[in-house]
Coordinates of C-alpha atoms in Angstrom, one line a residue:
M2 CA 36.9 -66.0 -5.4
V3 CA 39.4 -68.5 -6.8
V4 CA 41.6 -67.2 -9.5
K5 CA 42.4 -69.8 -12.1
R6 CA 45.9 -70.2 -13.5
V7 CA 46.7 -70.0 -17.2
G8 CA 47.2 -73.8 -17.5
E9 CA 43.8 -74.5 -15.9
L10 CA 42.1 -72.1 -18.2
L11 CA 43.7 -73.6 -21.3
V12 CA 42.5 -77.0 -20.3
E13 CA 39.0 -75.7 -19.5
H14 CA 38.8 -74.1 -23.0
D15 CA 40.0 -77.4 -24.7
L16 CA 43.1 -75.7 -26.0
I17 CA 45.3 -78.4 -24.3
T18 CA 44.7 -81.6 -22.4
Q19 CA 45.3 -82.2 -18.7
E20 CA 48.1 -84.6 -19.7
Q21 CA 49.8 -81.9 -21.7
L22 CA 49.6 -79.5 -18.8
N23 CA 51.0 -82.0 -16.4
E24 CA 53.9 -82.6 -18.8
A25 CA 54.6 -78.8 -18.9
L26 CA 54.4 -78.5 -15.1
D27 CA 56.9 -81.4 -14.6
L28 CA 59.2 -79.6 -17.0
Q29 CA 58.8 -76.3 -15.1
K30 CA 60.3 -78.0 -12.0
L31 CA 63.5 -78.3 -14.0
F32 CA 63.3 -74.8 -15.4
P33 CA 61.5 -72.7 -12.8
S34 CA 62.2 -69.4 -14.6
Q35 CA 60.1 -70.5 -17.6
Q36 CA 56.4 -69.7 -17.7
V37 CA 54.0 -72.6 -18.3
G38 CA 52.8 -71.0 -21.5
Q39 CA 56.3 -70.9 -22.9
L40 CA 56.9 -74.5 -22.0
L41 CA 53.6 -75.6 -23.7
C42 CA 54.7 -73.8 -26.8
K43 CA 58.2 -75.4 -26.8
L44 CA 56.6 -78.8 -26.3
G45 CA 54.4 -78.2 -29.4
H46 CA 51.1 -78.5 -27.5
I47 CA 49.9 -75.0 -28.4
H48 CA 50.8 -72.5 -31.1
E49 CA 52.4 -69.2 -29.9
S50 CA 49.8 -67.1 -31.7
D51 CA 47.0 -69.0 -30.1
L52 CA 48.5 -68.7 -26.7
S53 CA 49.1 -65.0 -27.2
S54 CA 45.5 -64.4 -28.3
F55 CA 44.2 -66.4 -25.3
L56 CA 46.3 -64.5 -22.8
D57 CA 45.2 -61.2 -24.2
Q58 CA 41.5 -62.3 -24.3
K59 CA 41.6 -63.5 -20.7
D60 CA 43.7 -60.6 -19.5
K61 CA 46.3 -63.1 -18.1
R62 CA 49.4 -61.4 -19.5
R63 CA 51.8 -59.8 -17.0
K64 CA 51.6 -56.0 -16.9
L65 CA 54.6 -54.2 -18.3
G66 CA 55.2 -52.3 -15.0
D67 CA 55.4 -55.6 -13.1
V68 CA 57.9 -57.0 -15.7
L69 CA 60.0 -53.8 -15.4
I70 CA 60.1 -54.3 -11.6
A71 CA 60.8 -58.0 -11.9
M72 CA 63.8 -57.3 -14.2
G73 CA 65.1 -54.8 -11.7
L74 CA 64.9 -51.9 -14.1
I75 CA 62.7 -49.7 -11.9
D76 CA 61.3 -49.8 -8.4
Q77 CA 57.8 -49.2 -7.1
E78 CA 58.2 -45.5 -6.6
K79 CA 59.4 -45.0 -10.2
L80 CA 56.6 -47.2 -11.5
D81 CA 54.1 -45.0 -9.6
N82 CA 55.6 -41.9 -11.2
A83 CA 55.5 -43.4 -14.6
L84 CA 51.9 -44.5 -14.1
D85 CA 50.9 -40.9 -13.2
L86 CA 52.6 -39.5 -16.3
S87 CA 51.0 -42.2 -18.4
K88 CA 47.5 -41.3 -17.2
R89 CA 48.1 -37.5 -17.4
D90 CA 49.5 -37.5 -21.0
S91 CA 47.6 -40.6 -22.2
I92 CA 50.8 -42.4 -23.3
P93 CA 51.8 -46.1 -22.7
I94 CA 53.6 -46.9 -19.5
G95 CA 56.8 -47.8 -21.3
R96 CA 56.9 -44.5 -23.1
A97 CA 56.4 -42.7 -19.8
A98 CA 59.3 -44.5 -18.2
L99 CA 61.5 -43.6 -21.2
Q100 CA 60.5 -39.9 -20.9
L101 CA 61.3 -39.9 -17.2
K102 CA 64.7 -41.5 -18.1
Y103 CA 64.1 -44.4 -15.7
I104 CA 65.0 -46.9 -18.5
D105 CA 66.6 -46.8 -21.9
E106 CA 65.3 -48.1 -25.2
D107 CA 67.1 -51.5 -24.8
G108 CA 65.7 -52.0 -21.4
L109 CA 62.1 -51.2 -22.6
A110 CA 62.5 -53.5 -25.6
K111 CA 63.8 -56.4 -23.4
A112 CA 60.9 -55.9 -21.0
V113 CA 58.3 -55.9 -23.8
A114 CA 59.9 -59.1 -25.2
S115 CA 59.8 -60.7 -21.7
Q116 CA 56.1 -59.7 -21.3
H117 CA 55.1 -61.3 -24.5
D118 CA 57.4 -64.3 -24.4
M119 CA 59.3 -63.2 -27.5
P120 CA 63.0 -62.9 -28.4
Y121 CA 64.8 -59.6 -28.2
I122 CA 67.4 -58.7 -30.8
Q123 CA 69.5 -55.8 -32.0
I124 CA 69.4 -55.2 -35.7
N125 CA 72.5 -54.5 -37.7
F126 CA 70.5 -52.4 -40.2
K127 CA 73.5 -51.8 -42.5
E128 CA 73.6 -55.4 -43.4
L129 CA 69.9 -55.9 -44.2
P130 CA 69.5 -57.3 -47.7
Q131 CA 67.5 -54.9 -49.9
E132 CA 65.4 -57.7 -51.4
L133 CA 63.6 -58.1 -48.0
S134 CA 61.6 -55.0 -48.7
S135 CA 59.6 -56.9 -51.3
Y136 CA 57.8 -59.0 -48.7
I137 CA 56.2 -56.2 -46.7
S138 CA 54.8 -53.0 -48.3
K139 CA 56.4 -49.7 -47.4
V140 CA 53.3 -48.2 -45.9
Y141 CA 52.3 -51.2 -43.9
A142 CA 55.8 -51.6 -42.5
Q143 CA 55.8 -47.9 -41.6
K144 CA 52.3 -48.0 -40.1
Q145 CA 52.8 -51.1 -38.0
R146 CA 56.4 -50.3 -37.1
I147 CA 57.7 -53.6 -38.4
I148 CA 60.7 -54.6 -40.5
P149 CA 61.6 -57.9 -42.2
I150 CA 65.1 -58.9 -41.1
S151 CA 65.6 -62.4 -42.6
K152 CA 63.9 -65.0 -44.8
I153 CA 64.8 -68.7 -44.6
G154 CA 62.7 -71.0 -46.7
N155 CA 59.0 -70.2 -46.1
T156 CA 59.7 -68.4 -42.9
L157 CA 60.0 -64.6 -42.6
T158 CA 61.4 -63.0 -39.4
L159 CA 59.8 -59.7 -38.5
A160 CA 61.2 -57.3 -36.0
M161 CA 58.8 -54.9 -34.3
V162 CA 58.5 -52.5 -31.4
N163 CA 55.3 -53.9 -30.1
P164 CA 53.8 -57.3 -30.9
L165 CA 51.2 -57.4 -33.7
K166 CA 47.8 -58.7 -32.6
A167 CA 47.4 -62.4 -33.3
H168 CA 44.6 -61.7 -35.8
D169 CA 46.7 -59.2 -37.7
L170 CA 49.6 -61.6 -37.7
R171 CA 47.5 -64.4 -39.2
E172 CA 46.1 -62.1 -41.8
L173 CA 49.6 -61.0 -42.8
E174 CA 50.8 -64.6 -43.0
D175 CA 47.8 -65.3 -45.3
S176 CA 48.5 -62.3 -47.4
I177 CA 52.3 -62.9 -48.0
R178 CA 51.9 -66.7 -47.9
L179 CA 54.8 -67.1 -45.5
K180 CA 55.1 -68.2 -41.9
I181 CA 56.2 -65.3 -39.6
I182 CA 58.5 -65.4 -36.6
S183 CA 58.1 -62.2 -34.5
V184 CA 61.0 -60.6 -32.5
I185 CA 61.2 -57.4 -30.5
T186 CA 63.7 -54.6 -31.1
T187 CA 64.0 -50.9 -30.3
E188 CA 62.4 -47.8 -31.9
T189 CA 65.8 -46.6 -33.2
C190 CA 66.5 -50.0 -34.8
I191 CA 63.1 -49.8 -36.6
D192 CA 63.7 -46.2 -37.7
N193 CA 67.2 -47.0 -39.1
S194 CA 65.9 -50.2 -40.8
L195 CA 63.0 -48.4 -42.4
K196 CA 65.4 -45.8 -43.8
R197 CA 67.7 -48.6 -45.1
L198 CA 65.0 -50.8 -46.8
Y199 CA 62.3 -48.3 -47.8
A200 CA 64.0 -44.9 -47.9
V201 CA 61.8 -43.7 -45.1
D202 CA 63.2 -40.9 -43.0
I203 CA 63.3 -41.0 -39.2
A204 CA 60.1 -39.0 -38.9
G205 CA 58.4 -41.9 -40.7
K206 CA 57.5 -40.2 -44.0
T207 CA 58.0 -41.6 -47.4
D208 CA 60.0 -39.6 -50.0
S209 CA 57.9 -40.7 -52.9
A210 CA 54.7 -39.0 -54.0
E211 CA 53.6 -42.2 -55.6
E212 CA 53.0 -43.7 -52.2
V213 CA 50.1 -41.4 -51.3
S214 CA 47.5 -43.8 -52.5
F215 CA 48.8 -46.5 -50.1
D216 CA 48.0 -44.3 -47.1
M217 CA 45.5 -45.9 -44.8
G218 CA 44.9 -42.7 -43.0
P219 CA 43.7 -42.7 -39.3
S220 CA 43.2 -46.0 -37.6
S221 CA 39.5 -45.0 -37.0
I222 CA 37.1 -44.4 -39.9
V223 CA 35.3 -41.9 -37.7
D224 CA 38.5 -39.8 -37.5
L225 CA 38.8 -40.0 -41.3
L226 CA 35.2 -38.9 -41.8
S227 CA 35.7 -35.9 -39.5
K228 CA 37.8 -34.4 -42.2
S229 CA 34.7 -34.0 -44.3
L230 CA 34.3 -30.5 -45.7
D231 CA 31.2 -28.4 -44.7
G232 CA 28.9 -27.4 -47.5
E233 CA 25.8 -28.3 -49.5
E234 CA 25.3 -31.5 -51.4
P235 CA 27.4 -31.3 -54.6
D236 CA 26.1 -31.6 -58.1
I237 CA 26.7 -35.0 -59.8
T238 CA 28.9 -33.4 -62.6
E239 CA 30.9 -31.4 -60.1
E240 CA 31.5 -34.4 -57.9
T241 CA 32.6 -36.5 -60.8
K242 CA 35.1 -33.9 -61.9
K243 CA 36.3 -33.5 -58.3
V244 CA 37.2 -37.2 -57.7
T245 CA 40.6 -38.1 -58.8
E246 CA 43.2 -40.6 -57.6
R247 CA 44.9 -37.9 -55.5
D248 CA 41.8 -36.9 -53.5
S249 CA 43.2 -37.9 -50.1
V250 CA 40.1 -38.3 -48.0
I251 CA 38.3 -40.3 -50.6
V252 CA 41.4 -42.5 -51.3
K253 CA 41.9 -43.1 -47.6
L254 CA 38.2 -43.8 -47.1
V255 CA 38.0 -46.5 -49.8
N256 CA 41.3 -48.1 -48.7
K257 CA 40.1 -48.2 -45.1
I258 CA 36.8 -49.8 -46.0
V259 CA 38.5 -52.5 -48.1
Y260 CA 41.3 -53.0 -45.5
D261 CA 38.8 -53.4 -42.6
A262 CA 36.6 -55.8 -44.6
C263 CA 39.7 -58.0 -45.4
M264 CA 40.7 -58.0 -41.7
K265 CA 37.2 -59.1 -40.7
K266 CA 37.4 -61.9 -43.3
A267 CA 34.4 -60.5 -45.2
S268 CA 33.5 -61.9 -48.6
D269 CA 31.6 -58.9 -49.9
I270 CA 31.3 -55.1 -49.4
H271 CA 28.0 -53.4 -50.3
I272 CA 28.0 -49.6 -50.8
E273 CA 24.5 -48.3 -50.8
P274 CA 23.8 -44.6 -51.4
Y275 CA 20.3 -43.1 -50.8
P276 CA 18.6 -40.1 -52.3
G277 CA 18.6 -36.7 -50.5
K278 CA 20.7 -36.1 -47.5
N279 CA 20.5 -39.7 -46.2
D280 CA 23.8 -41.4 -45.2
V281 CA 25.6 -43.9 -47.5
V282 CA 25.3 -47.3 -45.9
V283 CA 28.3 -49.6 -46.1
R284 CA 27.5 -53.3 -45.3
I285 CA 29.9 -56.2 -45.2
R286 CA 29.1 -59.9 -45.4
V287 CA 31.0 -62.1 -42.9
D288 CA 30.4 -65.8 -42.6
G289 CA 27.5 -65.4 -45.0
Q290 CA 25.7 -62.8 -42.9
C291 CA 25.4 -59.1 -43.9
S292 CA 25.9 -56.4 -41.2
V293 CA 26.2 -52.6 -41.2
Y294 CA 29.9 -51.7 -41.1
Q295 CA 29.6 -47.9 -41.3
K296 CA 27.4 -45.0 -42.3
I297 CA 29.1 -42.4 -44.5
P298 CA 27.9 -38.8 -44.8
Y299 CA 25.7 -38.2 -47.8
K300 CA 28.2 -35.8 -49.5
Y301 CA 30.4 -38.8 -50.4
K302 CA 27.6 -40.7 -52.2
F303 CA 29.0 -39.8 -55.7
A304 CA 32.6 -39.8 -54.7
L305 CA 32.8 -43.3 -53.3
P306 CA 31.5 -45.1 -56.4
S307 CA 33.6 -42.9 -58.6
R308 CA 36.8 -43.7 -56.7
I309 CA 36.1 -47.4 -56.9
K310 CA 35.4 -47.2 -60.6
I311 CA 38.7 -45.4 -61.1
M312 CA 40.5 -48.2 -59.3
G313 CA 38.7 -50.8 -61.5
D314 CA 39.4 -48.9 -64.7
L315 CA 35.6 -48.3 -65.3
D316 CA 33.9 -45.4 -66.9
I317 CA 33.2 -42.9 -64.1
A318 CA 31.0 -40.7 -66.4
E319 CA 28.7 -43.6 -67.3
R320 CA 26.0 -43.8 -64.6
R321 CA 23.1 -45.2 -66.6
K322 CA 24.1 -48.8 -67.0
P323 CA 25.7 -51.5 -64.9
Q324 CA 29.5 -52.1 -65.1
D325 CA 31.8 -54.7 -63.8
G326 CA 35.6 -55.0 -63.4
K327 CA 38.5 -56.0 -61.2
I328 CA 40.9 -54.3 -58.8
D329 CA 44.3 -55.4 -57.9
F330 CA 44.3 -53.9 -54.4
K331 CA 48.0 -54.2 -53.8
K332 CA 48.4 -51.2 -56.2
F333 CA 46.4 -49.1 -53.8
G334 CA 46.7 -50.6 -50.3
P335 CA 48.8 -52.8 -48.1
L336 CA 47.1 -56.1 -48.9
D337 CA 47.7 -58.4 -51.9
V338 CA 44.1 -59.2 -52.7
E339 CA 42.0 -59.1 -55.9
L340 CA 38.6 -57.5 -55.9
R341 CA 35.7 -57.9 -58.3
V342 CA 33.5 -54.8 -58.7
A343 CA 30.0 -54.6 -60.0
T344 CA 28.0 -51.3 -60.2
M345 CA 24.2 -50.9 -60.6
P346 CA 22.3 -47.6 -61.3
T347 CA 19.6 -46.9 -58.7
V348 CA 17.0 -44.2 -58.2
G349 CA 18.0 -40.6 -58.0
G350 CA 20.9 -40.9 -60.4
L351 CA 22.9 -42.9 -57.8
E352 CA 24.9 -46.1 -58.1
D353 CA 25.2 -49.1 -55.8
V354 CA 28.6 -50.8 -55.7
V355 CA 29.3 -54.4 -54.6
I356 CA 32.9 -55.5 -54.1
R357 CA 33.6 -59.3 -53.9
I358 CA 36.9 -60.0 -52.1
L359 CA 38.3 -63.0 -53.9
A360 CA 39.6 -65.7 -51.6
S361 CA 42.8 -66.3 -53.5
G362 CA 45.4 -68.6 -52.2
D363 CA 46.3 -72.3 -51.8
P364 CA 43.7 -75.0 -51.9
L365 CA 42.1 -76.3 -48.7
S366 CA 43.4 -79.6 -47.5
F367 CA 41.2 -82.5 -48.5
S368 CA 40.9 -83.6 -44.8
D369 CA 39.8 -80.1 -43.8
L370 CA 36.7 -80.2 -46.0
G371 CA 34.6 -81.6 -43.1
L372 CA 33.3 -84.6 -45.0
T373 CA 31.9 -87.5 -42.9
E374 CA 33.5 -90.9 -43.3
R375 CA 31.0 -92.2 -45.8
N376 CA 31.0 -89.0 -47.9
M377 CA 34.8 -88.8 -47.9
R378 CA 35.1 -92.5 -49.0
V379 CA 32.6 -92.0 -51.9
F380 CA 34.2 -88.7 -53.0
Q381 CA 37.7 -90.1 -52.8
E382 CA 36.9 -93.2 -54.8
S383 CA 35.3 -91.0 -57.4
L384 CA 38.5 -88.9 -57.7
E385 CA 40.5 -92.1 -58.3
R386 CA 38.4 -93.0 -61.3
P387 CA 40.1 -92.8 -64.7
H388 CA 37.2 -91.1 -66.4
G389 CA 33.7 -89.9 -65.6
L390 CA 31.8 -86.8 -64.5
I391 CA 32.0 -85.4 -61.0
L392 CA 29.7 -82.5 -60.1
V393 CA 29.8 -80.1 -57.1
V394 CA 26.5 -78.2 -56.7
G395 CA 25.0 -75.5 -54.5
P396 CA 24.1 -71.8 -54.5
T397 CA 26.6 -69.0 -55.1
G398 CA 29.1 -68.7 -52.3
S399 CA 28.6 -72.2 -50.9
G400 CA 32.3 -73.2 -51.4
K401 CA 32.0 -75.2 -54.6
T402 CA 35.3 -73.9 -56.1
T403 CA 37.1 -74.6 -52.8
T404 CA 35.9 -78.2 -52.8
L405 CA 36.8 -78.8 -56.4
H406 CA 40.3 -77.5 -55.9
S407 CA 40.7 -79.7 -52.8
G408 CA 39.7 -82.7 -54.9
L409 CA 42.1 -81.6 -57.7
A410 CA 44.9 -81.2 -55.2
K411 CA 44.4 -84.8 -54.2
I412 CA 45.0 -86.1 -57.7
N413 CA 47.4 -83.4 -58.9
K414 CA 50.4 -85.7 -59.7
P415 CA 53.2 -85.3 -62.4
N416 CA 51.7 -88.2 -64.4
R417 CA 48.4 -86.4 -64.8
K418 CA 47.7 -83.4 -67.1
I419 CA 45.0 -81.2 -65.7
W420 CA 43.3 -78.3 -67.4
T421 CA 40.9 -75.9 -65.7
A422 CA 38.6 -73.2 -67.1
E423 CA 37.4 -70.8 -64.4
D424 CA 35.7 -67.4 -64.0
P425 CA 37.7 -66.0 -62.3
V426 CA 40.8 -68.0 -61.3
E427 CA 40.6 -67.7 -57.5
I428 CA 42.8 -70.6 -56.3
T429 CA 46.1 -71.4 -58.0
Q430 CA 47.9 -74.7 -57.9
A431 CA 51.3 -75.6 -59.2
G432 CA 50.9 -78.4 -61.8
L433 CA 47.5 -77.2 -63.0
R434 CA 47.1 -75.4 -66.3
Q435 CA 44.5 -72.8 -65.5
V436 CA 42.6 -70.6 -67.9
Q437 CA 40.2 -67.7 -67.3
V438 CA 37.3 -67.6 -69.6
N439 CA 36.2 -64.3 -71.3
P440 CA 32.6 -64.5 -72.7
R441 CA 32.9 -61.0 -74.1
I442 CA 35.3 -62.3 -76.8
G443 CA 33.5 -65.6 -77.2
F444 CA 35.8 -67.6 -75.0
T445 CA 33.1 -69.4 -73.0
F446 CA 33.3 -72.5 -70.9
A447 CA 32.1 -74.6 -73.8
A448 CA 34.7 -73.1 -76.1
A449 CA 37.5 -73.7 -73.5
L450 CA 36.3 -77.3 -73.0
R451 CA 36.4 -78.1 -76.7
S452 CA 39.9 -76.6 -76.9
F453 CA 41.1 -78.7 -73.9
L454 CA 40.1 -81.9 -75.7
R455 CA 42.8 -81.1 -78.3
L456 CA 45.5 -80.6 -75.6
D457 CA 45.8 -84.2 -74.5
P458 CA 44.3 -83.8 -71.0
D459 CA 43.7 -86.5 -68.3
V460 CA 41.6 -84.3 -66.1
I461 CA 39.4 -81.3 -67.0
M462 CA 37.7 -78.8 -64.7
V463 CA 35.0 -76.6 -66.0
G464 CA 34.0 -73.8 -63.7
E465 CA 30.2 -74.0 -64.3
M466 CA 27.7 -75.8 -66.6
R467 CA 25.7 -72.8 -67.6
D468 CA 24.0 -74.2 -70.7
E469 CA 23.2 -77.4 -72.6
E470 CA 26.3 -77.0 -74.9
T471 CA 28.7 -77.0 -72.0
A472 CA 27.0 -79.9 -70.3
S473 CA 26.8 -82.0 -73.4
T474 CA 30.5 -81.4 -74.2
A475 CA 31.4 -82.3 -70.6
V476 CA 29.5 -85.6 -70.9
E477 CA 31.2 -86.4 -74.2
A478 CA 34.6 -85.6 -72.7
S479 CA 33.9 -87.9 -69.7
L480 CA 32.9 -90.7 -72.1
T481 CA 36.0 -90.4 -74.2
G482 CA 38.4 -91.2 -71.3
H483 CA 38.7 -88.0 -69.3
L484 CA 37.8 -87.2 -65.7
V485 CA 35.7 -84.1 -65.8
F486 CA 34.8 -81.8 -62.8
S487 CA 32.2 -79.1 -62.9
T488 CA 29.7 -77.1 -60.8
L489 CA 26.0 -76.4 -61.1
H490 CA 23.6 -74.1 -59.2
T491 CA 21.0 -76.5 -57.8
N492 CA 19.5 -77.1 -54.4
S493 CA 20.4 -80.8 -53.9
A494 CA 22.2 -83.7 -55.5
P495 CA 19.0 -85.5 -56.7
E496 CA 17.6 -82.3 -58.2
T497 CA 20.8 -81.9 -60.2
I498 CA 20.0 -85.0 -62.2
T499 CA 16.5 -83.8 -63.2
R500 CA 17.9 -80.3 -64.0
L501 CA 20.5 -81.7 -66.4
L502 CA 17.9 -84.0 -68.1
E503 CA 15.6 -81.0 -68.5
M504 CA 18.5 -79.1 -70.1
G505 CA 18.5 -81.7 -72.9
L506 CA 21.2 -84.2 -72.0
D507 CA 20.8 -87.7 -73.4
P508 CA 19.9 -89.9 -70.4
Y509 CA 21.9 -92.9 -71.6
S510 CA 25.1 -90.9 -72.1
F511 CA 24.6 -89.0 -68.9
S512 CA 24.0 -92.0 -66.8
D513 CA 27.1 -93.8 -68.2
S514 CA 29.3 -90.7 -67.5
L515 CA 28.1 -89.7 -64.0
V516 CA 30.3 -90.8 -61.1
C517 CA 29.1 -88.7 -58.2
I518 CA 27.4 -85.4 -57.2
L519 CA 28.4 -83.5 -54.1
A520 CA 25.9 -80.9 -52.9
Q521 CA 27.0 -78.5 -50.2
R522 CA 26.2 -75.5 -48.1
L523 CA 28.3 -73.3 -45.8
G524 CA 27.0 -72.8 -42.3
R525 CA 28.5 -70.7 -39.6
R526 CA 30.8 -72.5 -37.1
L527 CA 30.3 -71.9 -33.4
C528 CA 33.1 -69.8 -31.9
K529 CA 35.5 -72.1 -30.1
H530 CA 36.3 -69.4 -27.5
C531 CA 32.8 -68.9 -26.1
K532 CA 30.6 -71.8 -27.2
E533 CA 28.8 -73.4 -24.2
R534 CA 28.1 -77.1 -23.8
Y535 CA 24.7 -78.3 -22.7
Y536 CA 22.7 -81.5 -22.7
P537 CA 19.5 -81.5 -24.8
T538 CA 16.2 -82.2 -23.2
E539 CA 14.2 -85.3 -24.3
A540 CA 11.8 -83.1 -26.3
E541 CA 14.6 -81.3 -28.1
F542 CA 16.3 -84.6 -28.9
E543 CA 13.0 -86.0 -30.2
E544 CA 12.5 -83.0 -32.4
L545 CA 16.0 -83.4 -33.9
T546 CA 15.6 -87.1 -34.5
S547 CA 12.3 -86.4 -36.2
E548 CA 13.9 -83.9 -38.5
Y549 CA 16.7 -86.3 -39.3
G550 CA 14.3 -89.2 -39.9
S551 CA 13.7 -91.7 -37.0
E552 CA 14.5 -94.8 -38.9
A553 CA 17.7 -93.3 -40.5
F554 CA 18.8 -91.8 -37.1
A555 CA 18.6 -95.2 -35.4
I556 CA 21.4 -96.4 -37.7
T557 CA 23.8 -93.7 -36.3
G558 CA 23.8 -95.3 -32.9
L559 CA 23.4 -92.0 -31.1
T560 CA 21.2 -91.8 -28.1
L561 CA 20.2 -89.0 -25.7
E562 CA 22.6 -90.4 -23.0
N563 CA 25.7 -90.2 -25.2
I564 CA 25.5 -86.7 -26.9
A565 CA 26.2 -83.2 -25.8
M566 CA 25.4 -80.0 -27.8
Y567 CA 26.7 -76.5 -27.8
K568 CA 25.1 -73.1 -28.1
A569 CA 26.3 -69.7 -29.3
I570 CA 27.2 -67.2 -26.5
G571 CA 29.2 -64.4 -28.0
C572 CA 32.6 -62.8 -27.1
S573 CA 35.1 -60.2 -28.3
S574 CA 36.8 -62.8 -30.6
C575 CA 33.6 -63.4 -32.6
G576 CA 32.2 -59.9 -32.5
R577 CA 29.5 -61.0 -30.0
S578 CA 27.8 -63.2 -32.7
G579 CA 28.7 -66.6 -31.1
Y580 CA 30.0 -67.8 -34.5
Q581 CA 33.4 -67.6 -36.1
G582 CA 34.4 -69.2 -39.4
R583 CA 32.3 -71.6 -41.5
L584 CA 32.0 -75.3 -42.1
G585 CA 30.8 -77.4 -45.0
I586 CA 27.5 -79.3 -44.9
H587 CA 27.4 -82.0 -47.6
E588 CA 25.4 -84.7 -49.3
V589 CA 27.2 -87.0 -51.7
L590 CA 25.2 -88.9 -54.3
E591 CA 26.9 -92.1 -55.6
C592 CA 25.8 -93.1 -59.1
T593 CA 25.1 -96.8 -58.5
N594 CA 23.7 -99.2 -61.1
E595 CA 20.2 -98.9 -59.7
L596 CA 20.4 -95.1 -60.0
K597 CA 21.7 -95.3 -63.6
T598 CA 18.6 -97.3 -64.5
L599 CA 16.4 -94.6 -63.0
I600 CA 18.3 -91.9 -65.0
K601 CA 17.8 -93.8 -68.2
H602 CA 14.0 -93.9 -67.5
R603 CA 14.0 -90.2 -66.7
A604 CA 12.7 -90.8 -63.2
D605 CA 11.5 -87.8 -61.2
A606 CA 13.4 -86.3 -58.3
D607 CA 11.4 -88.1 -55.6
D608 CA 12.2 -91.5 -57.0
I609 CA 15.9 -90.5 -57.4
R610 CA 15.9 -89.2 -53.8
A611 CA 14.4 -92.5 -52.5
Q612 CA 17.0 -94.5 -54.3
T613 CA 19.9 -92.4 -53.0
A614 CA 18.6 -93.0 -49.4
R615 CA 18.7 -96.7 -50.0
D616 CA 22.2 -96.3 -51.3
G617 CA 23.3 -94.8 -48.0
M618 CA 23.3 -91.0 -48.8
T619 CA 22.7 -88.6 -46.0
T620 CA 20.9 -85.4 -47.0
L621 CA 22.2 -81.9 -46.3
K622 CA 19.9 -81.6 -43.3
Q623 CA 21.0 -84.9 -41.9
D624 CA 24.7 -84.1 -42.3
G625 CA 24.1 -80.8 -40.6
I626 CA 22.3 -82.4 -37.6
L627 CA 25.3 -84.8 -37.2
K628 CA 27.6 -81.8 -37.1
V629 CA 25.3 -80.3 -34.4
F630 CA 25.8 -83.4 -32.3
G631 CA 29.5 -83.1 -33.1
G632 CA 29.6 -79.6 -31.4
L633 CA 30.6 -77.8 -34.6
T634 CA 27.4 -75.6 -35.0
D635 CA 23.9 -75.4 -33.7
I636 CA 20.5 -76.4 -35.2
H637 CA 19.4 -72.8 -35.8
E638 CA 22.3 -72.5 -38.3
I639 CA 21.4 -75.8 -40.0
R640 CA 17.8 -74.9 -40.4
R641 CA 18.8 -71.5 -41.9
V642 CA 21.0 -73.0 -44.7
C643 CA 19.5 -76.5 -45.4
I644 CA 16.4 -77.6 -47.1
K645 CA 14.8 -80.8 -45.7

């Protein structure tokens, strides 16, 4: 069997081109001690984290024992002895070599650094600035054995004993909103630095009782559940009294559920208790699909909702009516995320809890929205208009807010005053004046919009048109010289027009104000690590062109001979699903003069849809099929999320 080299595998998986590999190989002739992967990183052809993840996935990284021998730190006999100790005591090979005193801490750290192509440093822990501790939480630094040692601009340098997994590193970068450079150091340096920055003793324990709620507990939730006490199912009142913020197993269990969901990039957590002695089912939604994360013993079915309600400042004694609230998770765990909590009473005196993990952060780049050339042109021209109404529509969780903020970022200039009213404020931007509405005190979207008009705005964003009052006010604002953005829950762009007319909008004012409507869905993206290319059969191609519309498809210029498609396979990177991440599927309605005439005559959705097709609009299904031919997803995913 032919064993492929790392460079060949990188080319095969489309992570680099053959030309880039050739360039690195030529450079290696000048620097023979450098690995090809290192040279590719230095040339900027691949990111270090992507290379690290790929080497681990393909098991192409050098073994630590081989590195120790190559560095002359041990010989084969000593390596064999260390391997025997490693197997007998179930400890890493490096730890075994240390115990046998074949190597010292410095030698081990240098070997680990060489194995993972990372720098090795020695830390002068006495000179570490105390303010570095604000970037990484105490418990997370202690658990992961990492320490921040410098910050320059938006880059934080982290020292560690063993490299963090690429996935964990990306999640940490997203959480602290800084780029991370990883370096390797010794255990002693980490211990001394933890004591310096966080007042953690050498044994690795905090000296503050307040940190107990930050404890994530065992790495496995199964280990955590094994601490469950034996006994009969508790009474509701007794369980409510028992649960406090210092109940360690419950605290760790909830923290672990939220932490794991964030690491898996879940959008929602569903906690579903059942009557009797049935297990509590915990499900998480990842890339729009629910899956069972864990089953929790029945004795926790009252404790789990109660703990979450404590975290969200809700009434734990009230089990008869729904409640909702928010949790700032950084107060309880190692991640800086905001959670929205909703409870619902169910049969048997139980409560379901749904936790929405808010995707807070910076807006997505406009070019990363995934719009086709025509859709991007129409949407961008609409953004450049001085006034008018721009709508983004679709069901809950279809990415409407993300798209709106990407559009706002495009026009967010110092010469434009932009106000937004949102519920909640998930994405923040410098330069925007953002307001969170509160219907409980009468501060609705309509009230916020009326107030904005007195604040000399150029651009206004209203989170949602929930009623005729908000819609009418938005139309009036767009007619008085303001560019207005908003969202609506409708299935398609043409249906949005009929829905707003049915809500009571004046067709003449509405047609004059409307600029464009962007409808969208989110489909799952094929995993780039395992997707498999294939060429469709003639029957399959005919079926897709029929779904697209034969006449419309002919305009695309695509033929059976010049397309390739991909199918989902499944690997460890995507959890065996074949999909990883999501992509937008769009239809962009441009309000042309012909369409304005139809709106004024209150035309039905079919007539409006026919006119939009003549104006060049591709439907959601058509846009999705084009992305299937582009290798981004498969037709099964498009059929799942798109109407015809």
